[in-house]
mmCIF file of C-alpha atoms and ligand atoms in Angstrom:
data_model
loop_
_atom_site.group_PDB
_atom_site.id
_atom_site.type_symbol
_atom_site.label_atom_id
_atom_site.label_comp_id
_atom_site.label_asym_id
_atom_site.label_seq_id
_atom_site.Cartn_x
_atom_site.Cartn_y
_atom_site.Cartn_z
ATOM 1 C CA MET A 526 -0.052 -0.040 0.134
ATOM 2 C CA LYS A 527 1.234 3.714 -0.751
ATOM 3 C CA SER A 528 1.076 6.196 1.767
ATOM 4 C CA LEU A 529 -0.744 9.451 0.337
ATOM 5 C CA ASP A 530 -2.246 7.797 -1.967
ATOM 6 C CA LEU A 531 -4.428 10.828 -3.407
ATOM 7 C CA ASN A 532 -7.119 8.204 -5.303
ATOM 8 C CA ARG A 533 -7.241 5.845 -2.894
ATOM 9 C CA ILE A 534 -7.677 8.352 -0.235
ATOM 10 C CA LEU A 535 -10.680 10.199 -2.062
ATOM 11 C CA MET A 536 -11.781 7.659 -4.129
ATOM 12 C CA ASN A 537 -10.895 4.017 -1.458
ATOM 13 C CA ASP A 538 -9.382 2.829 -5.333
ATOM 14 C CA LEU A 539 -13.155 3.097 -6.720
ATOM 15 C CA PRO A 540 -13.341 4.145 -10.436
ATOM 16 C CA PHE A 541 -14.591 8.349 -10.228
ATOM 17 C CA HIS A 542 -17.648 6.577 -12.276
ATOM 18 C CA PHE A 543 -18.877 5.326 -9.511
ATOM 19 C CA LEU A 544 -19.936 8.049 -7.996
ATOM 20 C CA LEU A 545 -23.343 8.157 -9.889
ATOM 21 C CA GLU A 546 -23.942 5.011 -8.080
ATOM 22 C CA VAL A 547 -23.635 6.116 -4.777
ATOM 23 C CA GLY A 548 -26.169 9.026 -5.882
ATOM 24 C CA LEU A 549 -28.654 6.376 -6.749
ATOM 25 C CA ARG A 550 -27.882 4.402 -3.476
ATOM 26 C CA THR A 551 -28.506 7.509 -1.385
ATOM 27 C CA MET A 552 -31.782 8.410 -3.277
ATOM 28 C CA ILE A 553 -33.216 4.707 -2.685
ATOM 29 C CA MET A 554 -32.271 4.220 1.328
ATOM 30 C CA PHE A 555 -33.792 8.111 1.853
ATOM 31 C CA VAL A 556 -37.023 7.163 0.569
ATOM 32 C CA VAL A 557 -36.726 3.944 2.373
ATOM 33 C CA ILE A 558 -35.981 6.022 5.723
ATOM 34 C CA LEU A 559 -38.836 8.318 4.900
ATOM 35 C CA VAL A 560 -41.533 5.637 3.947
ATOM 36 C CA THR A 561 -39.905 2.943 7.542
ATOM 37 C CA LEU A 562 -39.971 6.279 10.117
ATOM 38 C CA ARG A 563 -43.486 6.821 8.739
ATOM 39 C CA ALA A 564 -44.686 3.526 8.936
ATOM 40 C CA SER A 565 -43.682 3.432 12.534
ATOM 41 C CA GLY A 566 -46.419 5.989 13.154
ATOM 42 C CA LYS A 567 -44.031 7.916 14.917
ATOM 43 C CA ARG A 568 -44.469 12.429 14.328
ATOM 44 C CA GLY A 569 -41.832 14.578 14.891
ATOM 45 C CA ILE A 570 -39.754 14.489 17.544
ATOM 46 C CA LYS A 571 -38.897 16.397 20.249
ATOM 47 C CA GLN A 572 -37.197 14.125 21.862
ATOM 48 C CA LEU A 573 -36.149 10.391 22.254
ATOM 49 C CA SER A 574 -37.258 7.833 24.944
ATOM 50 C CA VAL A 575 -34.375 5.687 25.120
ATOM 51 C CA PHE A 576 -36.376 2.858 23.198
ATOM 52 C CA GLU A 577 -36.525 5.729 20.178
ATOM 53 C CA LEU A 578 -33.679 6.502 20.085
ATOM 54 C CA VAL A 579 -32.140 2.219 19.692
ATOM 55 C CA LEU A 580 -34.867 2.866 16.422
ATOM 56 C CA ILE A 581 -32.718 5.244 14.994
ATOM 57 C CA ILE A 582 -29.442 4.355 16.028
ATOM 58 C CA GLY A 583 -31.039 0.567 13.955
ATOM 59 C CA LEU A 584 -32.238 2.566 10.934
ATOM 60 C CA GLY A 585 -29.468 5.532 10.944
ATOM 61 C CA SER A 586 -26.393 2.308 10.532
ATOM 62 C CA ALA A 587 -28.370 0.226 8.566
ATOM 63 C CA ALA A 588 -29.397 2.958 6.236
ATOM 64 C CA GLY A 589 -25.400 4.481 5.999
ATOM 65 C CA ASP A 590 -23.310 1.672 4.651
ATOM 66 C CA PRO A 591 -25.814 0.419 1.650
ATOM 67 C CA MET A 592 -25.545 3.709 0.542
ATOM 68 C CA PHE A 593 -21.720 4.616 -0.410
ATOM 69 C CA TYR A 594 -20.156 0.878 0.548
ATOM 70 C CA GLU A 595 -19.801 -0.957 -3.193
ATOM 71 C CA ASP A 596 -19.545 -4.390 -1.175
ATOM 72 C CA VAL A 597 -22.524 -3.843 0.944
ATOM 73 C CA GLY A 598 -25.997 -4.856 -1.103
ATOM 74 C CA LEU A 599 -29.718 -3.040 -0.133
ATOM 75 C CA LEU A 600 -31.169 -5.951 0.329
ATOM 76 C CA PRO A 601 -29.871 -7.292 3.488
ATOM 77 C CA ALA A 602 -30.455 -3.716 3.806
ATOM 78 C CA PHE A 603 -33.805 -3.468 3.554
ATOM 79 C CA THR A 604 -34.106 -6.423 5.549
ATOM 80 C CA VAL A 605 -32.556 -4.876 9.145
ATOM 81 C CA PHE A 606 -35.117 -2.050 8.073
ATOM 82 C CA THR A 607 -38.310 -4.582 8.203
ATOM 83 C CA VAL A 608 -36.892 -5.950 11.321
ATOM 84 C CA VAL A 609 -36.553 -2.758 13.106
ATOM 85 C CA ILE A 610 -39.234 -1.613 12.720
ATOM 86 C CA MET A 611 -41.519 -4.627 13.337
ATOM 87 C CA MET A 612 -39.444 -4.699 16.333
ATOM 88 C CA TYR A 613 -40.400 -1.165 17.503
ATOM 89 C CA ILE A 614 -44.455 -2.056 16.287
ATOM 90 C CA LEU A 615 -44.765 -4.809 18.004
ATOM 91 C CA ILE A 616 -42.715 -3.645 21.741
ATOM 92 C CA THR A 617 -45.172 -0.713 20.772
ATOM 93 C CA LYS A 618 -47.969 -2.471 21.117
ATOM 94 C CA LEU A 619 -46.992 -4.512 24.109
ATOM 95 C CA THR A 620 -45.807 -2.013 26.232
ATOM 96 C CA ASP A 621 -49.229 -0.402 25.766
ATOM 97 C CA LYS A 622 -50.807 -3.253 26.865
ATOM 98 C CA VAL A 623 -48.812 -4.581 29.918
ATOM 99 C CA ARG A 624 -47.378 -1.817 32.385
ATOM 100 C CA TRP A 625 -44.430 -2.919 33.637
ATOM 101 C CA ALA A 626 -43.044 -3.814 30.248
ATOM 102 C CA GLU A 627 -44.004 -0.093 29.488
ATOM 103 C CA LYS A 628 -42.039 0.748 32.604
ATOM 104 C CA LEU A 629 -39.213 -1.416 31.940
ATOM 105 C CA LEU A 630 -38.274 -0.085 28.542
ATOM 106 C CA GLU A 631 -39.188 4.083 28.638
ATOM 107 C CA GLY A 632 -39.041 4.380 32.283
ATOM 108 C CA LYS A 633 -41.267 5.912 34.565
ATOM 109 C CA PRO A 634 -42.001 10.334 35.114
ATOM 110 C CA GLU A 635 -40.756 11.356 38.154
ATOM 111 C CA TYR A 636 -41.289 14.229 40.599
ATOM 112 C CA LEU A 637 -38.423 16.493 40.944
ATOM 113 C CA MET A 638 -40.385 18.772 42.257
ATOM 114 C CA LYS A 639 -43.541 18.098 45.117
ATOM 115 C CA ASP A 640 -45.429 20.749 46.790
ATOM 116 C CA GLY A 641 -42.478 23.460 46.349
ATOM 117 C CA ARG A 642 -39.636 20.706 48.057
ATOM 118 C CA LEU A 643 -37.079 19.888 45.743
ATOM 119 C CA LEU A 644 -37.261 15.966 46.417
ATOM 120 C CA TYR A 645 -33.409 16.041 47.131
ATOM 121 C CA ARG A 646 -33.120 12.665 46.918
ATOM 122 C CA THR A 647 -34.758 11.294 43.264
ATOM 123 C CA PHE A 648 -32.618 14.910 41.860
ATOM 124 C CA LYS A 649 -30.056 13.248 42.936
ATOM 125 C CA ASN A 650 -30.450 9.860 41.321
ATOM 126 C CA SER A 651 -31.638 11.488 38.176
ATOM 127 C CA ASN A 652 -28.400 12.163 36.176
ATOM 128 C CA LEU A 653 -29.679 15.200 36.432
ATOM 129 C CA SER A 654 -26.985 18.800 37.001
ATOM 130 C CA ARG A 655 -29.600 21.814 39.090
ATOM 131 C CA ASP A 656 -28.031 23.985 36.356
ATOM 132 C CA GLU A 657 -30.130 22.072 33.904
ATOM 133 C CA LEU A 658 -33.275 21.958 35.717
ATOM 134 C CA PHE A 659 -32.680 25.961 36.313
ATOM 135 C CA SER A 660 -32.029 26.894 33.026
ATOM 136 C CA GLU A 661 -34.935 24.823 32.322
ATOM 137 C CA LEU A 662 -37.314 26.499 34.604
ATOM 138 C CA ARG A 663 -35.826 30.255 33.544
ATOM 139 C CA LEU A 664 -37.333 29.200 30.227
ATOM 140 C CA GLN A 665 -39.952 28.313 31.220
ATOM 141 C CA ASN A 666 -39.958 32.616 33.269
ATOM 142 C CA VAL A 667 -39.466 31.345 37.104
ATOM 143 C CA GLU A 668 -37.539 33.561 38.408
ATOM 144 C CA HIS A 669 -37.535 31.936 42.073
ATOM 145 C CA LEU A 670 -38.084 28.380 43.142
ATOM 146 C CA GLY A 671 -40.966 29.404 45.490
ATOM 147 C CA GLN A 672 -43.111 30.213 42.337
ATOM 148 C CA VAL A 673 -42.687 26.905 41.179
ATOM 149 C CA LYS A 674 -45.174 23.685 42.765
ATOM 150 C CA SER A 675 -44.559 20.733 41.051
ATOM 151 C CA ILE A 676 -41.743 19.430 38.069
ATOM 152 C CA VAL A 677 -42.020 15.528 36.682
ATOM 153 C CA LEU A 678 -39.128 14.606 34.595
ATOM 154 C CA GLU A 679 -40.528 13.004 32.380
ATOM 155 C CA THR A 680 -39.641 9.630 30.169
ATOM 156 C CA SER A 681 -39.293 12.222 27.307
ATOM 157 C CA GLY A 682 -36.350 13.954 29.005
ATOM 158 C CA GLU A 683 -38.859 16.957 29.188
ATOM 159 C CA PHE A 684 -40.248 19.125 32.273
ATOM 160 C CA SER A 685 -43.705 19.676 33.059
ATOM 161 C CA VAL A 686 -43.844 22.345 35.432
ATOM 162 C CA LEU A 687 -47.029 23.742 37.573
ATOM 163 C CA PHE A 688 -46.703 27.046 38.944
ATOM 164 C CA TYR A 689 -48.011 28.112 42.167
ATOM 165 C CA ASP A 690 -51.145 30.739 42.061
ATOM 166 C CA ASP A 691 -49.869 34.702 42.511
ATOM 167 C CA ASP A 692 -50.685 34.035 46.433
ATOM 168 C CA ASP A 693 -49.893 30.873 47.427
ATOM 169 C CA ILE A 694 -45.897 31.660 46.194
ATOM 170 C CA LYS A 695 -43.021 31.221 48.732
ATOM 171 C CA PRO A 696 -40.256 32.685 49.719
ATOM 172 C CA GLY A 697 -37.825 31.119 46.816
ATOM 173 C CA LEU A 698 -34.223 30.903 45.883
ATOM 174 C CA PRO A 699 -33.309 33.282 42.424
ATOM 175 C CA ILE A 700 -31.852 31.086 39.780
ATOM 176 C CA PHE A 701 -31.197 33.625 37.143
ATOM 177 C CA PRO A 702 -27.244 33.673 37.017
ATOM 178 C CA GLY A 703 -25.747 36.520 39.424
ATOM 179 C CA GLU A 704 -28.758 37.337 40.759
ATOM 180 C CA GLY A 705 -29.997 36.970 44.395
ATOM 181 C CA LEU A 706 -27.520 37.762 47.524
ATOM 182 C CA SER A 707 -26.247 35.569 50.126
ATOM 183 C CA ALA A 708 -27.054 35.489 52.981
ATOM 184 C CA ALA A 709 -27.306 38.156 55.962
ATOM 185 C CA ASP A 710 -27.920 38.609 59.390
ATOM 186 C CA THR A 711 -31.729 37.746 57.646
ATOM 187 C CA LEU A 712 -34.400 35.590 59.655
ATOM 188 C CA GLU A 713 -35.909 33.343 56.159
ATOM 189 C CA VAL A 714 -32.745 32.219 54.095
ATOM 190 C CA VAL A 715 -33.566 29.327 51.974
ATOM 191 C CA CYS A 716 -30.658 26.452 51.119
ATOM 192 C CA ASN A 717 -28.502 28.422 47.807
ATOM 193 C CA PHE A 718 -28.542 24.109 46.450
ATOM 194 C CA CYS A 719 -31.949 23.143 47.168
ATOM 195 C CA GLY A 720 -33.614 25.767 48.213
ATOM 196 C CA GLN A 721 -34.885 24.620 51.651
ATOM 197 C CA LEU A 722 -36.140 28.053 53.233
ATOM 198 C CA SER A 723 -35.518 28.083 56.790
ATOM 199 C CA HIS A 724 -36.870 31.447 58.948
ATOM 200 C CA GLY A 725 -34.327 31.006 61.684
ATOM 201 C CA GLY A 726 -31.827 32.719 60.056
ATOM 202 C CA ILE A 727 -28.467 31.171 58.692
ATOM 203 C CA GLN A 728 -28.241 27.059 59.933
ATOM 204 C CA GLN A 729 -24.857 25.181 59.620
ATOM 205 C CA THR A 730 -26.168 22.200 57.313
ATOM 206 C CA CYS A 731 -29.223 22.728 55.213
ATOM 207 C CA PRO A 732 -31.263 19.556 57.291
ATOM 208 C CA GLU A 733 -33.021 18.613 52.882
ATOM 209 C CA CYS A 734 -29.630 18.772 51.060
ATOM 210 C CA LYS A 735 -26.384 19.166 54.143
ATOM 211 C CA GLU A 736 -25.489 21.513 51.719
ATOM 212 C CA GLN A 737 -24.007 25.107 54.315
ATOM 213 C CA GLU A 738 -24.206 28.215 51.638
ATOM 214 C CA TRP A 739 -27.380 30.163 52.431
ATOM 215 C CA ARG A 740 -29.374 33.590 50.235
ATOM 216 C CA ILE A 741 -32.187 35.435 50.912
ATOM 217 C CA PRO A 742 -35.093 34.421 49.218
ATOM 218 C CA PHE A 743 -36.764 36.541 46.389
ATOM 219 C CA TYR A 744 -40.875 36.965 46.976
ATOM 220 C CA ASN A 745 -42.434 38.140 43.593
ATOM 221 C CA LYS A 746 -44.710 36.720 41.416
ATOM 222 C CA ARG A 747 -44.186 35.011 38.294
ATOM 223 C CA ILE A 748 -44.704 37.336 35.265
ATOM 224 C CA SER A 749 -45.229 35.559 31.830
HETATM 225 ZN ZN1 LIG B 2143 -30.580 22.469 50.872
#
């Protein structure tokens, strides 16, 4: 083998007219992908569950190779497509009927915050960073945690958020970067990590999450 051989680098020693075949193969596989995804019954995809990700990876890897490998035929790829999509439809039907199968495959929605309290343990187990959650809340016009009643982490990875009525808003941890002050000698303070409210001023450690930083809470209503 000769190094830096331009013809090999560009074309893997295949003739240039093979590019025409690549064009044709790609057009065919493009249509096959489109038809298969439509047949799966899925609409547009915003967030993928793990199960859907498997579908996409399965189809994706079978779709690419026959587009440009001269020694990979189209029919094996069609077979992969048919089998993957049949598995998908079959398992979707199964999970619709059997609840534990659904939990096993898709996971289940989980509360991250309930009745204004951040569920610290679930939150820690969810592989989700505090920054990600706060960023999502900021996008929903949340200024501090006291405005939020409940947050559910859906299996798609999206957040469902319920807000308090204006009259029920509690003193909360500000979540915009650089907002809010470290707690001084105020009586009402919130934990800088989990938002736990303390009426007795700064404590050594937060009873909820054991962090030691406290901030002055915000009290404002949510403007949306
Ligand atoms: Zn805390």
